[in-house]
XYZ file of C-alpha atoms in Angstrom:
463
model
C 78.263 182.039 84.680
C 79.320 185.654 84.273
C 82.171 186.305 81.767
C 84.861 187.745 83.072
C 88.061 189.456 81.307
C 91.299 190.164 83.565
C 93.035 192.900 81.923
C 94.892 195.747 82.607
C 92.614 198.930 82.885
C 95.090 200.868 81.195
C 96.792 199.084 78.599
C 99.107 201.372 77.064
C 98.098 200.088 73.484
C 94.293 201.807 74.456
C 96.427 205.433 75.477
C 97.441 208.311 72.823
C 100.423 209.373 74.608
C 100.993 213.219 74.261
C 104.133 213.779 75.018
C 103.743 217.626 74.674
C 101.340 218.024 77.486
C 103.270 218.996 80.711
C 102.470 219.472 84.118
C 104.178 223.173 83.593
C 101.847 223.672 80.096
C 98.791 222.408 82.454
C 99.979 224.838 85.423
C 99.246 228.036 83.145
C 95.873 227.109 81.839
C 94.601 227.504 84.990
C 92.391 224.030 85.727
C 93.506 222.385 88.920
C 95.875 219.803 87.873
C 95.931 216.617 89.721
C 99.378 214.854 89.657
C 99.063 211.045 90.653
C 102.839 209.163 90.939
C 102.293 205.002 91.881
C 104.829 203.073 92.953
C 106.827 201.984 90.016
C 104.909 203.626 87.515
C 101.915 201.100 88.293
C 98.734 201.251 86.626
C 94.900 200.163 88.548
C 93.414 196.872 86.756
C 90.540 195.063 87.642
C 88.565 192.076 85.943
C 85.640 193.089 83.914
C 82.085 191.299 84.142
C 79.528 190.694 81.798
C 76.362 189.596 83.602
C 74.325 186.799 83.269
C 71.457 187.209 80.955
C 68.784 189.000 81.708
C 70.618 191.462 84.155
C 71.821 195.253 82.537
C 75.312 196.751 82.379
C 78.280 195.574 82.561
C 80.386 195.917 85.394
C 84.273 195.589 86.907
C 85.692 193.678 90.249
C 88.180 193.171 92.206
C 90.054 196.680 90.972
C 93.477 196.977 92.637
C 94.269 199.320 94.639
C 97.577 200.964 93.931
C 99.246 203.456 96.310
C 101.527 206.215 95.384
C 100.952 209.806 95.830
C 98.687 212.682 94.822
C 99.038 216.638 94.316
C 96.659 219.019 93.649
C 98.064 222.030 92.073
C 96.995 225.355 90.979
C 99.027 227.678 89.062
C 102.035 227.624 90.941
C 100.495 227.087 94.492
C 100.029 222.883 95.562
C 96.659 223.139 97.279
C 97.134 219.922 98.689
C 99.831 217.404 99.353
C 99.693 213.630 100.037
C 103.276 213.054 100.911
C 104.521 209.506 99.751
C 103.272 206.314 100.104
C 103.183 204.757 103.895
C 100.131 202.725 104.918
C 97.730 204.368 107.574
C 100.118 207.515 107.176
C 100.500 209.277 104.175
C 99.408 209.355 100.356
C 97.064 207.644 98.889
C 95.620 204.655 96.721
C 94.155 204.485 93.465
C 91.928 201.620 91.775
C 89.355 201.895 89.252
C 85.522 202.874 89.539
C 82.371 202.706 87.914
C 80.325 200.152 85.845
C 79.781 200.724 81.798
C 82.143 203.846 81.966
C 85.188 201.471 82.900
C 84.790 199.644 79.682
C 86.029 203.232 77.363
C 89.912 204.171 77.078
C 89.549 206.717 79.646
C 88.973 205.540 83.122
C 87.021 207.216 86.139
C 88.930 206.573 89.478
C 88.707 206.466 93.124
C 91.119 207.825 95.384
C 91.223 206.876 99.075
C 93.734 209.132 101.268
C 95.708 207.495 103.715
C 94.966 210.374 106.322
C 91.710 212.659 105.721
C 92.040 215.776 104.113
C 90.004 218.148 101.694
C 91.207 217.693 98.071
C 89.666 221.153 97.410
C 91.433 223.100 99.407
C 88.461 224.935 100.918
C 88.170 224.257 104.456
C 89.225 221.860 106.835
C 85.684 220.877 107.500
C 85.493 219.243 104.368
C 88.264 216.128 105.369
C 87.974 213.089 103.752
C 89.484 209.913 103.211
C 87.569 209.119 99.909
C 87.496 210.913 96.790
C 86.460 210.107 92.837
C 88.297 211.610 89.537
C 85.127 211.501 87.292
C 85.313 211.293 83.236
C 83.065 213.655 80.802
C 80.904 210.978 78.372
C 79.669 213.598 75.947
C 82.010 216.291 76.908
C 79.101 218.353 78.841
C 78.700 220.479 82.214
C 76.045 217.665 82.890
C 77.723 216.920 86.096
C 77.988 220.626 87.191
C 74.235 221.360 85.945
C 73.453 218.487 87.627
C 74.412 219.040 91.318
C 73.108 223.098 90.551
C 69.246 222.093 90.684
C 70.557 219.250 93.247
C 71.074 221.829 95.195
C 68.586 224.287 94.525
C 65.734 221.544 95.045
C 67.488 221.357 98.848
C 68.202 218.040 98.711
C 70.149 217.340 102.005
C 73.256 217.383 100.126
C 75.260 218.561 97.315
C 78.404 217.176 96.426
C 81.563 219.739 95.531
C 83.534 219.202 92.487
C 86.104 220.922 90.178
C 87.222 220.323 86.590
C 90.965 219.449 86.707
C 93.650 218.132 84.356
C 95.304 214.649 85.426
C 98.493 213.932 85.350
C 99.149 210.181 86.146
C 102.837 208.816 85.852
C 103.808 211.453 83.885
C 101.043 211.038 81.712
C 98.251 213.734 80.432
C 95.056 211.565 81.202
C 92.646 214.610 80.321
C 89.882 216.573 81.934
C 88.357 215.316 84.412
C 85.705 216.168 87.870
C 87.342 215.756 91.163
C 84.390 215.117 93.091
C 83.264 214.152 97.091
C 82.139 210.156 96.805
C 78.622 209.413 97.910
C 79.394 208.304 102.031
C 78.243 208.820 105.382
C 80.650 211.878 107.442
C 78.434 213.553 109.246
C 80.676 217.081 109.365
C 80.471 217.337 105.481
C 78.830 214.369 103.307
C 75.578 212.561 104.301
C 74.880 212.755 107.958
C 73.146 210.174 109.547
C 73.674 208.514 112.902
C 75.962 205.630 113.680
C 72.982 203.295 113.726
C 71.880 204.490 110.488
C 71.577 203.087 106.857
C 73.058 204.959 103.542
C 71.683 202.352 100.719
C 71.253 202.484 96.746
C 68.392 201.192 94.568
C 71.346 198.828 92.857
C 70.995 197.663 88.839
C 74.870 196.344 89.321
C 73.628 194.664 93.023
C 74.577 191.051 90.873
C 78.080 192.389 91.391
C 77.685 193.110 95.471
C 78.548 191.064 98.022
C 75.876 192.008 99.974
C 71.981 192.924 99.166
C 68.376 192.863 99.741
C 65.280 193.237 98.366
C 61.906 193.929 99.799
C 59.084 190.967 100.018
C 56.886 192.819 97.697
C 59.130 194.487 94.337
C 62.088 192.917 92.877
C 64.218 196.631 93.660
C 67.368 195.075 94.813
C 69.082 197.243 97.150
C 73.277 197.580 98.476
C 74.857 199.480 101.118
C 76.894 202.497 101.217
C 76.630 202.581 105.007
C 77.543 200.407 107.200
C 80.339 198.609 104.919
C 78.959 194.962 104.015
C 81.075 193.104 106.356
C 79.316 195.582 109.082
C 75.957 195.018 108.457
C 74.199 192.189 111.203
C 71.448 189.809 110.190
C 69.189 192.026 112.210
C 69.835 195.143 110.760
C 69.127 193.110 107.236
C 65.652 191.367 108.224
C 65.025 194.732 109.816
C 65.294 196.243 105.999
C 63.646 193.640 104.228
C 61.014 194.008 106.423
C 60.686 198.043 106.431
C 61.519 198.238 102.397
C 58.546 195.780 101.819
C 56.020 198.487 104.154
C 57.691 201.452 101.435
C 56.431 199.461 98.252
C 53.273 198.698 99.367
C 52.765 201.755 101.034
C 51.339 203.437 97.796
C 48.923 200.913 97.283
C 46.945 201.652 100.982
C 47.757 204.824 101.136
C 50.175 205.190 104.193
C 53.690 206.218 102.659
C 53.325 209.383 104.745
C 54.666 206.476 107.699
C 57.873 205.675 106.217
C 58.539 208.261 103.553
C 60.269 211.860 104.066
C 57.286 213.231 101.468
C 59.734 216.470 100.905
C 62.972 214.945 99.938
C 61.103 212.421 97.757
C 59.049 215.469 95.645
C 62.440 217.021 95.362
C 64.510 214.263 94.038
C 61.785 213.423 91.558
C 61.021 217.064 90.889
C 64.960 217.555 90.211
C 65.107 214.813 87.482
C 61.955 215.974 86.021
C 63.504 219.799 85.758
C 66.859 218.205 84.094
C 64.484 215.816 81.797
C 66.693 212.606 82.726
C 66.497 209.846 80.674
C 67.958 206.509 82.334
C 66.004 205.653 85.467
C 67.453 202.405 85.946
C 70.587 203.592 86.433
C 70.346 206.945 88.227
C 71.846 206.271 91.331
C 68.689 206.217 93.624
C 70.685 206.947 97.277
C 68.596 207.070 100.287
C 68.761 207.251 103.945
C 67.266 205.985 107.210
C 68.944 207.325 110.413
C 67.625 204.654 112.968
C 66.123 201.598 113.182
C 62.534 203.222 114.932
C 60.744 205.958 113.533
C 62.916 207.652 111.252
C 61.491 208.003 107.927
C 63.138 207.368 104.543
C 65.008 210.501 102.624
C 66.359 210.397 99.466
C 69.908 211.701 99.904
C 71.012 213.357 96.529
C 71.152 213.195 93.070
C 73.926 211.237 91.289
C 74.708 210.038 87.530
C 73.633 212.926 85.000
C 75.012 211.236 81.693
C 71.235 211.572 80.585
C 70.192 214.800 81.838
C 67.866 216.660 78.688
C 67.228 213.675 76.934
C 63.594 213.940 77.969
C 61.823 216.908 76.164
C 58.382 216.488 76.125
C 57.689 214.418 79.230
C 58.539 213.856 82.526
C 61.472 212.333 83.871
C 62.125 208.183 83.330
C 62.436 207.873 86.872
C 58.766 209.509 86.867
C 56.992 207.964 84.557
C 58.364 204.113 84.135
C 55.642 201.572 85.860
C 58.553 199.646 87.078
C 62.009 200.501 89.003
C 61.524 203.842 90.952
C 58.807 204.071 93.605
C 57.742 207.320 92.278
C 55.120 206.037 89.009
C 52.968 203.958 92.559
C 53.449 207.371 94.608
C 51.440 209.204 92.350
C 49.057 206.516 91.265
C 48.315 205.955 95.106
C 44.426 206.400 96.020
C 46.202 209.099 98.709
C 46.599 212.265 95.953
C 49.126 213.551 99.396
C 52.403 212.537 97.762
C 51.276 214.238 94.223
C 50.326 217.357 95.975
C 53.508 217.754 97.658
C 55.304 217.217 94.501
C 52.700 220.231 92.807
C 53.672 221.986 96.512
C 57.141 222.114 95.945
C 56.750 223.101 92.146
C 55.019 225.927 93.472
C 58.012 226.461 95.780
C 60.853 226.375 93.937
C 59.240 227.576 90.114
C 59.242 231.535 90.608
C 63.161 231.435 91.264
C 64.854 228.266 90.310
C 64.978 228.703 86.800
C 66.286 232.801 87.254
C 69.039 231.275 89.451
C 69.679 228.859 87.359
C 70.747 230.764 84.249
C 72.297 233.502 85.960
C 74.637 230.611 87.348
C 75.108 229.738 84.054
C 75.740 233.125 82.669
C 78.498 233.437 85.482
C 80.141 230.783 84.507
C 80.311 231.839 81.171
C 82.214 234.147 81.782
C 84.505 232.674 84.341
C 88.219 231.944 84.447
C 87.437 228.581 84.820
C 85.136 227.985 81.529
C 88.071 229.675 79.908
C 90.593 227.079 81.422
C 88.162 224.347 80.687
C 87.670 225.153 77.080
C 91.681 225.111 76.609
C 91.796 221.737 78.248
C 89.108 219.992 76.386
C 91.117 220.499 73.188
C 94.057 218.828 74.871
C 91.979 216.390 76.163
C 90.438 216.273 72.362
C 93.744 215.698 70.635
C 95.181 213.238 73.417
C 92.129 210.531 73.107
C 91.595 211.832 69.403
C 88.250 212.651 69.783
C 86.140 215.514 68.999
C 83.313 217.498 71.444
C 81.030 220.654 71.664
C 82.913 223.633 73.141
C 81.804 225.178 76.425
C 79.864 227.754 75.134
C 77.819 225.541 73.046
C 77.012 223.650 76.155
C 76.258 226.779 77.916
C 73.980 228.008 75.278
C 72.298 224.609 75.080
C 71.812 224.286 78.829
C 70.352 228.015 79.044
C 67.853 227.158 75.522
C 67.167 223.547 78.233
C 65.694 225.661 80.941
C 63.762 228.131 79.402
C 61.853 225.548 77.294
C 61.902 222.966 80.220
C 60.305 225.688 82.588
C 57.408 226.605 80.149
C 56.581 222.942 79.311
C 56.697 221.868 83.329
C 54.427 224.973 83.866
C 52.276 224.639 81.353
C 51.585 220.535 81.648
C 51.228 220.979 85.688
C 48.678 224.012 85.470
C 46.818 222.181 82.934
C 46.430 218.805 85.148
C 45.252 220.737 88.385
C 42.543 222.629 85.962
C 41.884 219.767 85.038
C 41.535 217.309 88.353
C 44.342 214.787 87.248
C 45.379 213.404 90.060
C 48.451 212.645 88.817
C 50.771 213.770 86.377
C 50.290 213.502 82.950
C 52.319 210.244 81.276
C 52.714 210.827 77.618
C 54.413 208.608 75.244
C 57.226 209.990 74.167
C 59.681 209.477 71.012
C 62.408 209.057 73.160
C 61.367 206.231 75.212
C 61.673 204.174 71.977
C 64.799 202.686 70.072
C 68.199 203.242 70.724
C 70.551 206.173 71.704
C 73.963 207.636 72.354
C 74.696 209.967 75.362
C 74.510 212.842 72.744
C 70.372 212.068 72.514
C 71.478 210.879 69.178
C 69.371 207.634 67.336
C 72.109 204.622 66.677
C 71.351 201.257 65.063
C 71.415 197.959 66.636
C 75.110 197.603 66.273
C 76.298 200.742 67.318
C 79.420 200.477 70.173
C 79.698 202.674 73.227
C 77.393 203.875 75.807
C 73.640 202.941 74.615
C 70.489 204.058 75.986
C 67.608 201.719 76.045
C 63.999 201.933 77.637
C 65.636 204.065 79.891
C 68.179 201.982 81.245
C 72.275 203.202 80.379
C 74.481 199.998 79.090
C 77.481 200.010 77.204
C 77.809 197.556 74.053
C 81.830 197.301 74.025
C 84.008 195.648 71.027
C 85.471 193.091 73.995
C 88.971 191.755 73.566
């Protein structure tokens, strides 16, 4: 049996109450602040799971959901207002999210709008219903680096996001990413067709109500689209029966049936330009718009805790023999799939990396890094903790991408002189022992977020 500890998510005895933060001290920073009110001052909970040996993570379930309302202010302009609480109506509800990052003081959240709107405050295009409040592990601008080379790779989406300060029942909560969730709306998000499939290569799917696997691999696999209760049996033995063709589709050489050969060379190409570490749990989303001839896409990249971990080799999600499909794809007797992936290389090479630092370099300089380095030492003091400033992650994401570009350059051009089929695996240092999200060796016993033969656990002092 799975343990399970019912708890509230935010006992007050795990908070550092700052009583000197303000929502009129956060208004002239300059971050977005997000201003969440409950009914009667109540906080999410949920129970929280460890899984039955043999099976990684730990995870939450059944999370509350606990309506109230939600601003989004700038300066002295409210961007967006949820009005208060009435079911189907107005405002909002608010429940914890996540898996290992719901076990540390500070919480990442989902918010679900009663009535669709854009959180942003861009453009009306951008409604939605569902949104996530996102916590910093390391601090970093992994999340924002991230969904850069997501979308410079032209995956077929990139979530928005902003830093903001939260405000939640009166309380500073600390920086956070208010982010589009990871759903099917075909104006804005992921946009595939009513009889479509949104699904996730699932390490947590123990904690689902509803999966499947394929005949041939032991990937488990949970929807995103339809909902659960949605799905039919036939839709399901459908699945099982397409997913098995995928994995052994390397093996006789006909992924080019049932795989979108672009998207896949771009999702693996992005994690192998940000060096990502934890392939088992790097959110692997993927779509299927029909039940007939539509091929699989991967849809975009999610999860960056790990990004640069992985220095002097290719990605995990690349290289591990099990998990990801990609290690088979290039393996297969077909060299296709490999010479897409050297194709879009090719592609993207002479101008990805230029665009990516000047981004960087902009942001430098921005209002906004100047806002979010003022906030981090709020957010510092409030959860007494201590951080790299901005411009130390700057610098270290601009040293990231010149070195990454010469090594990816250098290692591909030397394979194709050479006739390798497929890309180089070289044991790396980092694939052994045991490390923090800072890339930083721990021992055994060390508490927090862990990473392990590329998987991303958390080893929490449970009450």
């Amino acid at each position: 049996m799975r343990f399970v500890l019912t708890m509230v998510a935010l006992a007050c005895s795990l908070l550092v109450h700052s009583q000197e933060v303000t929502l009129d001290s956060l208004r002239k920073i300059g971050l977005p602040v997000v201003v969440v009110e409950t009914i009667n001052g109540e906080e999410p909970s949920c129970e929280y799971l460890t899984p039955d040996e043999g099976f990684p993570g730990y995870s939450i379930r059944n999370a509350t959901k606990v309506p109230g309302s939600v601003q989004v202010i700038v300066g002295e302009k409210t961007i967006y207002d949820s009005g208060l609480y009435h079911e189907g109506m107005s405002g909002m509800t608010i429940k914890l999210r996540g898996n290992n990052s719901a076990f540390t003081p500070k919480k990442p959240y989902k918010i679900k709008l009663q009535k669709k709107a854009d959180m942003l405050g861009e453009d009306e295009m951008y409604k939605d219903k569902d949104w996530v409040l996102l916590k910093d592990e390391t601090p970093s601008l992994n999340l924002m680096v991230g969904l850069k080379v997501n979308e410079l790779v032209g995956l077929q989406w990139t979530p928005r996001f902003r830093f903001v300060n939260l405000m939640m029942n009166g309380d500073y909560r600390g920086v956070y990413m208010l982010c589009e969730s990871v759903k099917r709306n075909t104006n804005c998000r992921l946009n595939v067709s009513e009889t479509g499939f949104i699904f996730e290569f699932d390490p947590y799917w123990w904690n689902e109500e509803l999966w499947f696997k394929s005949n041939m691999s032991n990937r488990r696999y949970t929807f995103k689209y339809p909902d659960s209760e949605d799905v039919t049996p036939e839709q399901l033995d459908y699945l099982v029966d397409f997913m098995t063709k995928v994995d052994y589709s390397p093996y006789n050489g006909t992924y080019e049936e049932y795989i979108d050969m672009k998207s896949f060379a771009s999702w693996v190409l992005g994690h192998d330009i940000l060096g990502t570490y934890d392939w088992y749990g790097s959110n692997m989303y993927m779509t299927k718009n029909d039940t007939l001839d539509s091929k699989l896409m991967m849809a975009n990249m999610w999860d960056f805790d790990t990004i640069e971990m992985v220095s002097d080799n290719y990605s995990m999600a690349h290289t591990t023999t099990s998990g990801p499909f990609f290690n088979p794809l290039f393996n297969s007797p077909d060299s296709t799939f490999t010479e897409a992936y050297r194709k879009r290389w090719e592609e993207l090479s002479p101008t990805l990396f230029d665009e990516m630092e000047q981004f960087l370099y902009d942001f430098a300089v921005s209002d906004e890094a100047a806002a979010l380095e003022k906030s981090r030492e709020l957010d510092f003091n409030h959860w007494e903790d201590t951080g790299p400033t901005v411009e130390e992650n700057i610098e270290s994401n601009l040293q990231w991408f010149r070195s990454r570009k010469a090594w990816l350059n250098d290692t591909i051009q030397k394979e194709i002189a050479m006739g390798i089929s497929m890309p180089s695996i070289h044991k790396t240092a980092t694939s052994q022992g045991r490390y923090n999200l800072h890339g930083q060796r721990v021992p055994k016993d060390a508490k927090g977020i862990i990473v392990e033969k590329g998987r991303k656990y958390i080893q929490p002092n449970l009450p």
